[in-house]
mmCIF file of C-alpha atoms and ligand atoms in Angstrom:
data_model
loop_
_atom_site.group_PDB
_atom_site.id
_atom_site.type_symbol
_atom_site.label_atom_id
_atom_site.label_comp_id
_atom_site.label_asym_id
_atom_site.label_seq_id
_atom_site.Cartn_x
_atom_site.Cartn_y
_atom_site.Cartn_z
ATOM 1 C CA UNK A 1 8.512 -29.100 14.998
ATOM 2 C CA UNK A 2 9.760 -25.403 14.210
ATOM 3 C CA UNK A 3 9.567 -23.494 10.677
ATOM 4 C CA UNK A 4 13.080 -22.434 10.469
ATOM 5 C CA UNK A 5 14.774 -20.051 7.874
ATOM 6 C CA UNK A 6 17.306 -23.144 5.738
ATOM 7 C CA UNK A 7 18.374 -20.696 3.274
ATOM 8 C CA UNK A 8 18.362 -16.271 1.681
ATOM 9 C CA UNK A 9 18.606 -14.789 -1.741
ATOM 10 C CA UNK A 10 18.170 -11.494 -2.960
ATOM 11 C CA UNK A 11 18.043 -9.566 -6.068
ATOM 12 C CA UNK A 12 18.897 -5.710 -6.930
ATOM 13 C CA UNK A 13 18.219 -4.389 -10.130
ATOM 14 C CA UNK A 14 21.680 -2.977 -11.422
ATOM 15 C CA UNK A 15 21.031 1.366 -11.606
ATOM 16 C CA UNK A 16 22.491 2.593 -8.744
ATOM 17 C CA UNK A 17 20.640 6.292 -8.176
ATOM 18 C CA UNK A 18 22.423 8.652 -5.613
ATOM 19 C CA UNK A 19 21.069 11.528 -3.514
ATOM 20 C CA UNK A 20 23.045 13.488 -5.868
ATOM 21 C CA UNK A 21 21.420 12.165 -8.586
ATOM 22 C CA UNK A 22 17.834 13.132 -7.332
ATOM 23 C CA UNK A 23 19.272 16.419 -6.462
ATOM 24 C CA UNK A 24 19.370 17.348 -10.083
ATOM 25 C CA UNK A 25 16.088 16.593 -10.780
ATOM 26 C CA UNK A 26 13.944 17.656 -7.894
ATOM 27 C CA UNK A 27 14.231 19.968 -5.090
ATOM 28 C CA UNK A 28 16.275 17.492 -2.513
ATOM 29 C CA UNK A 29 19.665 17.268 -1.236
ATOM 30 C CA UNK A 30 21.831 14.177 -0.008
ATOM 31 C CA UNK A 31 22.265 16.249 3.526
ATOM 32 C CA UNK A 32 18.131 16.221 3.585
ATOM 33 C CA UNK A 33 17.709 12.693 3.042
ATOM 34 C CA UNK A 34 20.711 10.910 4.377
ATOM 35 C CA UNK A 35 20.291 13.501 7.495
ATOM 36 C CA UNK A 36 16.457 12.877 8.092
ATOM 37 C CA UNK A 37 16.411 8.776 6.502
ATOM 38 C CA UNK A 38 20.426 7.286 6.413
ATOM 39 C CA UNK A 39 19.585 6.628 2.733
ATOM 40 C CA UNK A 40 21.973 7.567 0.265
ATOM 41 C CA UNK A 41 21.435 5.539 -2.543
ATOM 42 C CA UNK A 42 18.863 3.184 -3.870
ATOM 43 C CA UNK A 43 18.304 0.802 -6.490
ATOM 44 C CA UNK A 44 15.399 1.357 -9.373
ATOM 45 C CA UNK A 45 14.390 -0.494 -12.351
ATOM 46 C CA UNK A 46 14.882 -0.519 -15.629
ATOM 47 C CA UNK A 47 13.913 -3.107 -17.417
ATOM 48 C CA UNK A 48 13.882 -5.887 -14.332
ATOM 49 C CA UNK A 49 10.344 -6.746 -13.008
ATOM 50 C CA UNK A 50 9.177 -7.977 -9.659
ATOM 51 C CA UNK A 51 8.686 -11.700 -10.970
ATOM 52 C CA UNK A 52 12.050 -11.408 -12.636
ATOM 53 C CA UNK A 53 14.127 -10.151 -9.397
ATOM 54 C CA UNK A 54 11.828 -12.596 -7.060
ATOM 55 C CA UNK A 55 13.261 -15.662 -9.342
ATOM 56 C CA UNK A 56 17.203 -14.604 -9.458
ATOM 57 C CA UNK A 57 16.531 -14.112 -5.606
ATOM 58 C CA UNK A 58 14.197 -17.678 -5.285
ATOM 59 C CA UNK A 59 17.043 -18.987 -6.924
ATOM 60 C CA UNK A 60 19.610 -17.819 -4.882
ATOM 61 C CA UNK A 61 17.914 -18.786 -1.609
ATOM 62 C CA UNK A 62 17.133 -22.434 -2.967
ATOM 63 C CA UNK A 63 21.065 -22.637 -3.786
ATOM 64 C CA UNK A 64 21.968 -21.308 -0.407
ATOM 65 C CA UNK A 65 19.546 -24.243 1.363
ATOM 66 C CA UNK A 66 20.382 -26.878 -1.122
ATOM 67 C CA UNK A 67 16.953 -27.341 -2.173
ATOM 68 C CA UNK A 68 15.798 -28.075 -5.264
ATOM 69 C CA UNK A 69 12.249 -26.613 -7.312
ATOM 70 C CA UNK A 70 10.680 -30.014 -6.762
ATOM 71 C CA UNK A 71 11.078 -30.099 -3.039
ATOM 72 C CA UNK A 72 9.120 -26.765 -2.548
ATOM 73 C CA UNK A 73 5.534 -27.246 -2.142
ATOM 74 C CA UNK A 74 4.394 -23.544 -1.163
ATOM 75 C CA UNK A 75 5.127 -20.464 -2.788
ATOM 76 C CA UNK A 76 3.905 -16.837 -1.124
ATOM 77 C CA UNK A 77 5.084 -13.637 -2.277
ATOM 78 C CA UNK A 78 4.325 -10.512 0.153
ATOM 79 C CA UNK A 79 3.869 -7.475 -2.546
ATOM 80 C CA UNK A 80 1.887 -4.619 -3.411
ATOM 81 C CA UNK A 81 3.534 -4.462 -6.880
ATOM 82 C CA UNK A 82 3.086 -7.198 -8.825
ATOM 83 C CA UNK A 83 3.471 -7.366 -12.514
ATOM 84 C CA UNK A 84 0.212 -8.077 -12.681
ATOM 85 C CA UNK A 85 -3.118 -7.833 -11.114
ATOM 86 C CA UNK A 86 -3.355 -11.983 -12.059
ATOM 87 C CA UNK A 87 -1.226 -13.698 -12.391
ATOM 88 C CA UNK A 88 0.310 -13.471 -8.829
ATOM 89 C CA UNK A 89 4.007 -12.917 -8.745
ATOM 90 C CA UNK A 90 4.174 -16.145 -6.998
ATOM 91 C CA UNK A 91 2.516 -18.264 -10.064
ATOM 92 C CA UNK A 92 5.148 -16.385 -12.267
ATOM 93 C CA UNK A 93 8.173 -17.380 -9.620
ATOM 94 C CA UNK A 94 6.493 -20.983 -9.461
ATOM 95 C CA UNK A 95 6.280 -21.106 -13.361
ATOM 96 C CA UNK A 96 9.873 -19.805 -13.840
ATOM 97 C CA UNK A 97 11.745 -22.198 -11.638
ATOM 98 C CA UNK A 98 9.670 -25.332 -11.899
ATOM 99 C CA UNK A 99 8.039 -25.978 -8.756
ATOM 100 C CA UNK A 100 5.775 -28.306 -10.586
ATOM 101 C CA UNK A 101 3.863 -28.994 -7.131
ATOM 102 C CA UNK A 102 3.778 -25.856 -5.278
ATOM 103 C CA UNK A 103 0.598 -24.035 -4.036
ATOM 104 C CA UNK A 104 1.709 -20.284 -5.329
ATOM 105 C CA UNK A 105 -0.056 -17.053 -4.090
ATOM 106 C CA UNK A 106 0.816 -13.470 -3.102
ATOM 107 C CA UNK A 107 -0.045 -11.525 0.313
ATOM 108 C CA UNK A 108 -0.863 -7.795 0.448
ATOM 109 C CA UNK A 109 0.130 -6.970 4.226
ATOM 110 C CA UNK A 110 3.015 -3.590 1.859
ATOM 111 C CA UNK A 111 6.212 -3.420 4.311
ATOM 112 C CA UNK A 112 4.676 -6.345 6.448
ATOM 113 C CA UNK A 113 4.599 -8.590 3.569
ATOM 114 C CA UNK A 114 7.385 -10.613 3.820
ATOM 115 C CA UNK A 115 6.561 -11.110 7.688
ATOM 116 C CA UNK A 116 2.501 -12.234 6.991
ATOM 117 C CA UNK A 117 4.078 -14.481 4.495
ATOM 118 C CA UNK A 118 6.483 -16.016 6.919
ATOM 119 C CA UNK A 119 3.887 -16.496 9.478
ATOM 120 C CA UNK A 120 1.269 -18.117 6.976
ATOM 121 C CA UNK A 121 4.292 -20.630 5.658
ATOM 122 C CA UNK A 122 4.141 -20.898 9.818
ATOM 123 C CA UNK A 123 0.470 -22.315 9.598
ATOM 124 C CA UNK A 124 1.128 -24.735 7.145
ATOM 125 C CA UNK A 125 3.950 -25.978 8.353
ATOM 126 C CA UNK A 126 3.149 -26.266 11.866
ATOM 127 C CA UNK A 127 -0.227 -28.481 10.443
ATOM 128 C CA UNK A 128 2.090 -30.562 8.221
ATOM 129 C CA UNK A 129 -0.055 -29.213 4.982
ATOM 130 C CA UNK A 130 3.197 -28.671 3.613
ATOM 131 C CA UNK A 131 7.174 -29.560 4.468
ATOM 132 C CA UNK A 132 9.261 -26.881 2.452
ATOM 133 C CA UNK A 133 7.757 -23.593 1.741
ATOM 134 C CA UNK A 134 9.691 -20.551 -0.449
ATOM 135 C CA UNK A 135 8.673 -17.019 0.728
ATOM 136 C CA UNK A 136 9.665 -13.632 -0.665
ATOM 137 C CA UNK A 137 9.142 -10.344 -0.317
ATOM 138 C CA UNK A 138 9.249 -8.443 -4.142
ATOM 139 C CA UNK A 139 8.830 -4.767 -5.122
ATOM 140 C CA UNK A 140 9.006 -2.243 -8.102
ATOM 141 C CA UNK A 141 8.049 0.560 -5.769
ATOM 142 C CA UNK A 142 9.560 2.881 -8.445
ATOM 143 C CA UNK A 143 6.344 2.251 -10.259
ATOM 144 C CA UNK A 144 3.688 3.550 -7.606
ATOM 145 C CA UNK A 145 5.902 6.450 -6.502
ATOM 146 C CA UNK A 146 4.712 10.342 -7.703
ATOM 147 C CA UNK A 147 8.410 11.437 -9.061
ATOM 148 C CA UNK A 148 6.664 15.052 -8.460
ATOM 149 C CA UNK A 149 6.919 14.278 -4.867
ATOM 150 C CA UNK A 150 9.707 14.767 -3.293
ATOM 151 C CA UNK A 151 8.577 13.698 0.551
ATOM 152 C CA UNK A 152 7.672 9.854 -0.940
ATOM 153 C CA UNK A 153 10.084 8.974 -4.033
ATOM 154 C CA UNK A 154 13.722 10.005 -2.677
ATOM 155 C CA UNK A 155 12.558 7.157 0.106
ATOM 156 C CA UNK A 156 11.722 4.149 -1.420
ATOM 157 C CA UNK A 157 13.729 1.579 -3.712
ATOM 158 C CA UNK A 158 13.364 -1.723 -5.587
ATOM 159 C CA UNK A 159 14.190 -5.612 -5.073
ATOM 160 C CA UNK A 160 13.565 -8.593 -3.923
ATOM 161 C CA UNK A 161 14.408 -11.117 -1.193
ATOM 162 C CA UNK A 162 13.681 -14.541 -0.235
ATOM 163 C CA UNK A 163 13.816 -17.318 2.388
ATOM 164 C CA UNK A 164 13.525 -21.167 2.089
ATOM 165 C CA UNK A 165 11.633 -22.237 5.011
ATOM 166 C CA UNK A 166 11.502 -26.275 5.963
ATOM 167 C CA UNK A 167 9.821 -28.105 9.200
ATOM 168 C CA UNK A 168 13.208 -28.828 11.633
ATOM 169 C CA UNK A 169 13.862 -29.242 15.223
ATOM 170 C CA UNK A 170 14.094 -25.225 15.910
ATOM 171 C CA UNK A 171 13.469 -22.053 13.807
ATOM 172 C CA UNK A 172 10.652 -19.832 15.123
ATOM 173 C CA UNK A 173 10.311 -19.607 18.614
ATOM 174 C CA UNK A 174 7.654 -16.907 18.229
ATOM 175 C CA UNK A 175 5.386 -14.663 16.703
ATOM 176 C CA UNK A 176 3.387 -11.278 16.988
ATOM 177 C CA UNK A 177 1.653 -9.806 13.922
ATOM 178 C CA UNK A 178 -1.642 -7.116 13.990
ATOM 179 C CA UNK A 179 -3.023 -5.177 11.654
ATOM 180 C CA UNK A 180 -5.059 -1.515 12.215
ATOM 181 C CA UNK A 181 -7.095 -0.356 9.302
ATOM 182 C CA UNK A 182 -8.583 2.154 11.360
ATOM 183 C CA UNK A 183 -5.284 4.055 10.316
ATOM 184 C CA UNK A 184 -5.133 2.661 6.477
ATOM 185 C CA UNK A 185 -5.093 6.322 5.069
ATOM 186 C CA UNK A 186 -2.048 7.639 6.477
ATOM 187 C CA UNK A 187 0.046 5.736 3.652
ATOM 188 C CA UNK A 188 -2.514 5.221 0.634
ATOM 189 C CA UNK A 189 -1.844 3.872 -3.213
ATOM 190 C CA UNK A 190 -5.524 4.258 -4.554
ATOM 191 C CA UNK A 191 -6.504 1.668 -6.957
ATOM 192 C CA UNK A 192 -6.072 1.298 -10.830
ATOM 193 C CA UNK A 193 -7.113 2.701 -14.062
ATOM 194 C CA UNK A 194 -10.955 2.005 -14.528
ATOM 195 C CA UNK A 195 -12.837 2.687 -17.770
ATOM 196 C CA UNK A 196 -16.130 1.591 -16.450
ATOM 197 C CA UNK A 197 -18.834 3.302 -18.435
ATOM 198 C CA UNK A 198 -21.808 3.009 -16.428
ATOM 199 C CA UNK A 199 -19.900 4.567 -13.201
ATOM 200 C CA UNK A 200 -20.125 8.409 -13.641
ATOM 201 C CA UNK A 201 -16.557 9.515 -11.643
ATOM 202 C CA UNK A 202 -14.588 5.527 -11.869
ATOM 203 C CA UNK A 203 -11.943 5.799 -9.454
ATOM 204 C CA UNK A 204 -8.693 6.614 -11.278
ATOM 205 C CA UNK A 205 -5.047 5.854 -10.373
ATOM 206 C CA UNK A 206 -3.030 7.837 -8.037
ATOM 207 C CA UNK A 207 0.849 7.506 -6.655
ATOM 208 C CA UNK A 208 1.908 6.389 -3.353
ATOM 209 C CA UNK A 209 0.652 9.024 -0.613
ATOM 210 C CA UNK A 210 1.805 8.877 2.967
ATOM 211 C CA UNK A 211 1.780 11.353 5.904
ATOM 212 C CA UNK A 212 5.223 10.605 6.659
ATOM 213 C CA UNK A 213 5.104 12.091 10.476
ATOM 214 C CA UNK A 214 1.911 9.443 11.638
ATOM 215 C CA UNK A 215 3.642 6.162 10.073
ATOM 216 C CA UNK A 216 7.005 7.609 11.946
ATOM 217 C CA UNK A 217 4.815 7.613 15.255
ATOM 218 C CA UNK A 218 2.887 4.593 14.404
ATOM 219 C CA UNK A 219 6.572 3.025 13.962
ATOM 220 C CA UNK A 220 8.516 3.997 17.079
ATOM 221 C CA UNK A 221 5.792 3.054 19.180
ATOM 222 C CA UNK A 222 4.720 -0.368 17.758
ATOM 223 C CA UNK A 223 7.662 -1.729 16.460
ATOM 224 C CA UNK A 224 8.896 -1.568 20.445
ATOM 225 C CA UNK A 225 6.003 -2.999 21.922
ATOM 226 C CA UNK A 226 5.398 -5.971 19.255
ATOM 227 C CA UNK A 227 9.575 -7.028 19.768
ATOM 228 C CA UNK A 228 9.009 -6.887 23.678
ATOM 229 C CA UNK A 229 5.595 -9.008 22.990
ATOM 230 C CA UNK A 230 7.450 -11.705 20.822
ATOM 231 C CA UNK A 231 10.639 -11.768 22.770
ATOM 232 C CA UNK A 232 8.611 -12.518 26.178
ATOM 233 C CA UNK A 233 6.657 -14.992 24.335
ATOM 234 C CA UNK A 234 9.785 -16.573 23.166
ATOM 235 C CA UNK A 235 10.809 -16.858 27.117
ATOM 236 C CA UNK A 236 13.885 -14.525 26.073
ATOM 237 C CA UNK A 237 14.510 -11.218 27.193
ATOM 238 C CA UNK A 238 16.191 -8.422 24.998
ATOM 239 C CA UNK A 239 19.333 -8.907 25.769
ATOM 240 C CA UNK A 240 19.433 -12.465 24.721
ATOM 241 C CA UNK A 241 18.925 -11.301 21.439
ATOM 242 C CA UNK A 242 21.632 -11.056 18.692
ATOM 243 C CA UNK A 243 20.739 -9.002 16.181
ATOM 244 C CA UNK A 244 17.041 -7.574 15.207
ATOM 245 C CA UNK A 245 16.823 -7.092 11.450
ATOM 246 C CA UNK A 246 13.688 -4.445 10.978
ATOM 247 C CA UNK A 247 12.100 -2.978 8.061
ATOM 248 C CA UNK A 248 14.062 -0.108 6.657
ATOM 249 C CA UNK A 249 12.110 2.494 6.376
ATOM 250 C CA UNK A 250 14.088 5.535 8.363
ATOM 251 C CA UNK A 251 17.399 4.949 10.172
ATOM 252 C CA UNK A 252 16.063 7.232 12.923
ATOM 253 C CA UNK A 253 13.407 4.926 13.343
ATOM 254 C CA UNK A 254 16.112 1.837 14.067
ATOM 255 C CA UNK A 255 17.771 4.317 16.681
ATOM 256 C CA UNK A 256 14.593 5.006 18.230
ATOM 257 C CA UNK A 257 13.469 1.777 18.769
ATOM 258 C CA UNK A 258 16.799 0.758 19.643
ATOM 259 C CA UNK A 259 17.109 3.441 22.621
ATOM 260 C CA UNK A 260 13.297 2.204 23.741
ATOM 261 C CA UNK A 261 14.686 -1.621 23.794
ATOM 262 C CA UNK A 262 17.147 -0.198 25.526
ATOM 263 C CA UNK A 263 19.471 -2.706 23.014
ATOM 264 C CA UNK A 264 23.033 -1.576 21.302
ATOM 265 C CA UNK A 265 22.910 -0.267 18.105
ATOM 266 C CA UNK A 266 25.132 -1.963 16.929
ATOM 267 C CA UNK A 267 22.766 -5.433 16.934
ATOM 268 C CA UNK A 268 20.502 -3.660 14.365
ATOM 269 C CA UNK A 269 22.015 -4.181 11.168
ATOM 270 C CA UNK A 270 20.733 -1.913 8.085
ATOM 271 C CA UNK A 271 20.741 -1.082 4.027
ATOM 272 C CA UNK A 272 19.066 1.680 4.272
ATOM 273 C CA UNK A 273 22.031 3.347 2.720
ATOM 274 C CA UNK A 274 22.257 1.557 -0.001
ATOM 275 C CA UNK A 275 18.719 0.391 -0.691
ATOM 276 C CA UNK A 276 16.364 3.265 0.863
ATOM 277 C CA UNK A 277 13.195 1.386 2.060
ATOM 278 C CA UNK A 278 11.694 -1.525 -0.339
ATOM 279 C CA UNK A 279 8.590 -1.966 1.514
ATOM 280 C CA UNK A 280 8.363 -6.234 1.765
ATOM 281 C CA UNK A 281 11.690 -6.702 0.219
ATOM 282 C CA UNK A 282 13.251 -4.721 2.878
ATOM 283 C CA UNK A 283 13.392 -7.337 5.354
ATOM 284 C CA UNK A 284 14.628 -10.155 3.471
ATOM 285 C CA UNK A 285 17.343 -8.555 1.606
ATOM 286 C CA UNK A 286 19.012 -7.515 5.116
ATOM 287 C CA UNK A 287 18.557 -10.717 6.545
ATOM 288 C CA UNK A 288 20.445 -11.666 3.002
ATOM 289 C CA UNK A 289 22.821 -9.655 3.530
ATOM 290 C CA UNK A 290 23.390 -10.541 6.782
ATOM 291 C CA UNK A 291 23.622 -14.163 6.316
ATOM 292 C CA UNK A 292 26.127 -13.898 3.660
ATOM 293 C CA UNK A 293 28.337 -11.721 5.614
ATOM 294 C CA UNK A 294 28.153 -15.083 8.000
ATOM 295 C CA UNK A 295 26.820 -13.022 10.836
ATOM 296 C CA UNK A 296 24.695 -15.561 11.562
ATOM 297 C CA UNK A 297 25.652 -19.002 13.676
ATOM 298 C CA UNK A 298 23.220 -21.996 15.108
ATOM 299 C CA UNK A 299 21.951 -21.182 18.067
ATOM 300 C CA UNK A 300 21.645 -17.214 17.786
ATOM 301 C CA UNK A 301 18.608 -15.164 18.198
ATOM 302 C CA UNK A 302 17.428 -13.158 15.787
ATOM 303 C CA UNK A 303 14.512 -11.089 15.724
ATOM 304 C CA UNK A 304 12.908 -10.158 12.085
ATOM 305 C CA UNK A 305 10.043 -6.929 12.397
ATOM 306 C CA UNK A 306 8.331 -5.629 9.452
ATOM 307 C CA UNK A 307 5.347 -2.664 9.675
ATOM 308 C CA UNK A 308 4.064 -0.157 7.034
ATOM 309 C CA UNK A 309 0.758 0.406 5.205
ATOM 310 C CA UNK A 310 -2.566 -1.139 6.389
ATOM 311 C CA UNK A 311 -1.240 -0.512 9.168
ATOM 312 C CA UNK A 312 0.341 -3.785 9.552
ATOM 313 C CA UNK A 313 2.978 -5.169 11.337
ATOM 314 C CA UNK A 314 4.506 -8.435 12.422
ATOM 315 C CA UNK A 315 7.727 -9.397 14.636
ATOM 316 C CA UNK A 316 9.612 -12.670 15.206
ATOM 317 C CA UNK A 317 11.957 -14.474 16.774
ATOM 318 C CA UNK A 318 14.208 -17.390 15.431
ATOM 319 C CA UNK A 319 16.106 -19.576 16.419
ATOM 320 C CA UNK A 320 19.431 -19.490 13.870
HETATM 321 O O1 UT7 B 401 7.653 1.729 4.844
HETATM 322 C C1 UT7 B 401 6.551 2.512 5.192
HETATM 323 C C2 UT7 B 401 6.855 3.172 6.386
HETATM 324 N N1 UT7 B 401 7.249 4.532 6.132
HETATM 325 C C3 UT7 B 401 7.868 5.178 7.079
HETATM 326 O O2 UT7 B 401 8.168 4.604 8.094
HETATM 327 C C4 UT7 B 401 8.139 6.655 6.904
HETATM 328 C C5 UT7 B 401 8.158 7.295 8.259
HETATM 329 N N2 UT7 B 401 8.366 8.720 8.203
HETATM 330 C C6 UT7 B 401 9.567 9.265 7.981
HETATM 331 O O3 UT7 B 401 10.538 8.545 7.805
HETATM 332 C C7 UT7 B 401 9.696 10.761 8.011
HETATM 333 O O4 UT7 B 401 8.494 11.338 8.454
HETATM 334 C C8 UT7 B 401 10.077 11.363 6.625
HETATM 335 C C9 UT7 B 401 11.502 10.996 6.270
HETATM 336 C C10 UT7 B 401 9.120 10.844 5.558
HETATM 337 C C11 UT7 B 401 9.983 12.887 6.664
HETATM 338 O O5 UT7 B 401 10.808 13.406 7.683
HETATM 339 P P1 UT7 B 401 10.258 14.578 8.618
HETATM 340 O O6 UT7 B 401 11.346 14.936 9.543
HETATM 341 O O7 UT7 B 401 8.965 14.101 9.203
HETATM 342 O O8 UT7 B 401 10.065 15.756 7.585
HETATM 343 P P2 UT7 B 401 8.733 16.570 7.258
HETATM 344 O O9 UT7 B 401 7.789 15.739 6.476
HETATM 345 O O10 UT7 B 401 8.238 17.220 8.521
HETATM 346 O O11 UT7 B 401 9.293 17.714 6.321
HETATM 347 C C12 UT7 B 401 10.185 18.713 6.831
HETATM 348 C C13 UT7 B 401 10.513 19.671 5.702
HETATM 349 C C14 UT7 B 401 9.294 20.247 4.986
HETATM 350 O O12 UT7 B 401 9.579 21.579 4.677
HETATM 351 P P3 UT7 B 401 8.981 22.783 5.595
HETATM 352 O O13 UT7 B 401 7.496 22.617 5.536
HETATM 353 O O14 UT7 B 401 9.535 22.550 6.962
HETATM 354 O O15 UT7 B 401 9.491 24.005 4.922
HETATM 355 C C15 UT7 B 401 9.225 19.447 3.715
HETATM 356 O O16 UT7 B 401 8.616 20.171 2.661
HETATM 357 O O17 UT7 B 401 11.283 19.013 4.694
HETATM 358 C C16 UT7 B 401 10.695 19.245 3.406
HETATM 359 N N3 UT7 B 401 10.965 18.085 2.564
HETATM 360 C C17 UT7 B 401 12.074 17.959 1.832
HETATM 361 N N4 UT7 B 401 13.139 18.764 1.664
HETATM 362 C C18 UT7 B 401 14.121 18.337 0.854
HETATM 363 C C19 UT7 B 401 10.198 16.980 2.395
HETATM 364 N N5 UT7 B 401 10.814 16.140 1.568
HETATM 365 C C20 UT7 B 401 11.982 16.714 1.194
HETATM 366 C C21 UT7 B 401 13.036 16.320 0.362
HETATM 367 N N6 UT7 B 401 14.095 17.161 0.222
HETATM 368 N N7 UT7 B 401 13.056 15.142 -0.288
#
């Protein structure tokens, strides 16, 4: 038996901000960031929350599979931006849709969240643990950004996407996933307020930091090497591929890894113009997207890729 993808949702929160807008704010132009990213507009919170947008988007995905809450006994939420430090986002999604008997937790694996969670749903599955598993990937990145940054807050966005995933006769045909904390500090959120008062300097909070240049090389050189890895394992080749839905973090890095797949454009579909990158969410909000366009027919191959902060990363290939 194969975990296989039975359903998508996804959630936006409703303020559209442009280039334009940021413009007026900070020293940034829509020619600097569509030109070096593709972004041009993203979506940040107001008053929406990452448990709130992961249940409209839960919900969404259960209607699109025809599941109901009762039938889903595992919950896992990829995130670095919970809510809450406890509970988990997942609890809160389990607790909001009433999954009565679902095992809820989050994973911390930042842009590769939704892809850890995918292959952990994997595990279970595969062991017969559990049948029907709901997995998301859930941000409010607006929240860890430094606004008085210009090289990290014009690039990221919030949202939230999910997948119902269910035991069936095909689904994912393989997987590659690694992690490389060797290289953690090149994209860094340090830790949270502490008011500990027998620790003479506690470690306070500060904003997303990233060397942008190191995760663009991590990325182009990976990403490449981790779709070839799946795709062989998979006993496909590139070209039997349909479309490869990737982690939107820089529309140059899409093109890049394109040209070193040596695969059209064209097959990599994007919303990096309209959501910049939303770390976990990113990948299942284009898959979404995808699927409701009705891109997507039995039998294709798709391959999902995910990398970012940890460094993580993790590719796969399904069958549709
Ligand atoms: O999801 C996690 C994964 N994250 C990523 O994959 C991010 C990967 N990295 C990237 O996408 C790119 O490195 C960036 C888009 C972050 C930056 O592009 P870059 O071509 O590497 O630009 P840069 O950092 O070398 O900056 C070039 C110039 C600098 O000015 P000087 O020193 O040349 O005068 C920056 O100060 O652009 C300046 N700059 C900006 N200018 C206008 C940086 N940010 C901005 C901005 N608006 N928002």
């Amino acid at each position: 038996m194969r975990t296989r993808i039975i359903g998508t949702g996804s959630c936006l929160p409703e303020m559209v901000v442009t280039n334009d807008d940021l413009s007026k704010i900070m020293d940034t132009s829509d020619e600097w960031i569509s030109s070096r990213t593709g972004i041009r507009e993203r979506r940040l919170v107001k008053e929406e929350t990452t448990a709130a947008m992961s249940v409209t988007a839960a919900e969404r995905a259960m209607k699109n599979a025809g599941v109901s809450p009762q039938e889903i006994d595992l919950i896992i939420v990829g995130t670095i931006t919970g809510d809450y430090v406890t509970p988990s986002t997942a609890c809160e999604v389990q607790a909001a849709i009433g999954a009565d008997k679902a095992v809820a937790f989050d994973v911390n694996a930042a842009c590769s969240g939704f892809m850890f969670a995918l292959h952990i749903a994997d595990a279970y599955l595969k062991t017969g643990i559990y049948r029907t598993a709901l997995i998301l990937g859930a941000e409010t990145l607006s929240k860890i950004m430094d606004w008085n940054d210009r090289s990290t807050c014009v690039l990221f966005g919030d949202g939230a996407g999910a997948a119902v995933v269910r035991s069936d006769e095909t689904g994912l045909l393989a997987y590659d996933q690694g992690s490389d904390g060797t290289r953690g500090k090149v994209l860094t959120c340090q830790n949270r307020k502490n008011n500990n008062p027998f620790v003479k300097n506690p470690i306070a909070f500060s904003y997303t930091q990233m060397d942008g240049q190191e995760v663009y090389k991590f990325a182009v050189t990976t990403v490449p090497a981790s779709i070839r890895k799946v795709v062989e394992a998979a006993g496909l080749t590139i070209e039997d591929i349909d479309y490869f839905a990737l982690h939107q973090a820089n529309i140059r890095i899409i093109q890049s890894v394109a040209k070193r797949l040596k695969a059209p454009e064209e097959k990599f579909p994007t919303s990096l113009d309209h959501c910049g990158n939303i770390s976990a969410a990113s990948v299942p909000i284009l898959l979404d997207e995808i699927n409701r366009k009705g891109l997507l027919k039995p039998g294709m191959k798709i391959v999902l890729s995910g990398f970012g902060g940890g460094l993580t990363w993790g590719s796969a290939v399904l069958e549709w």
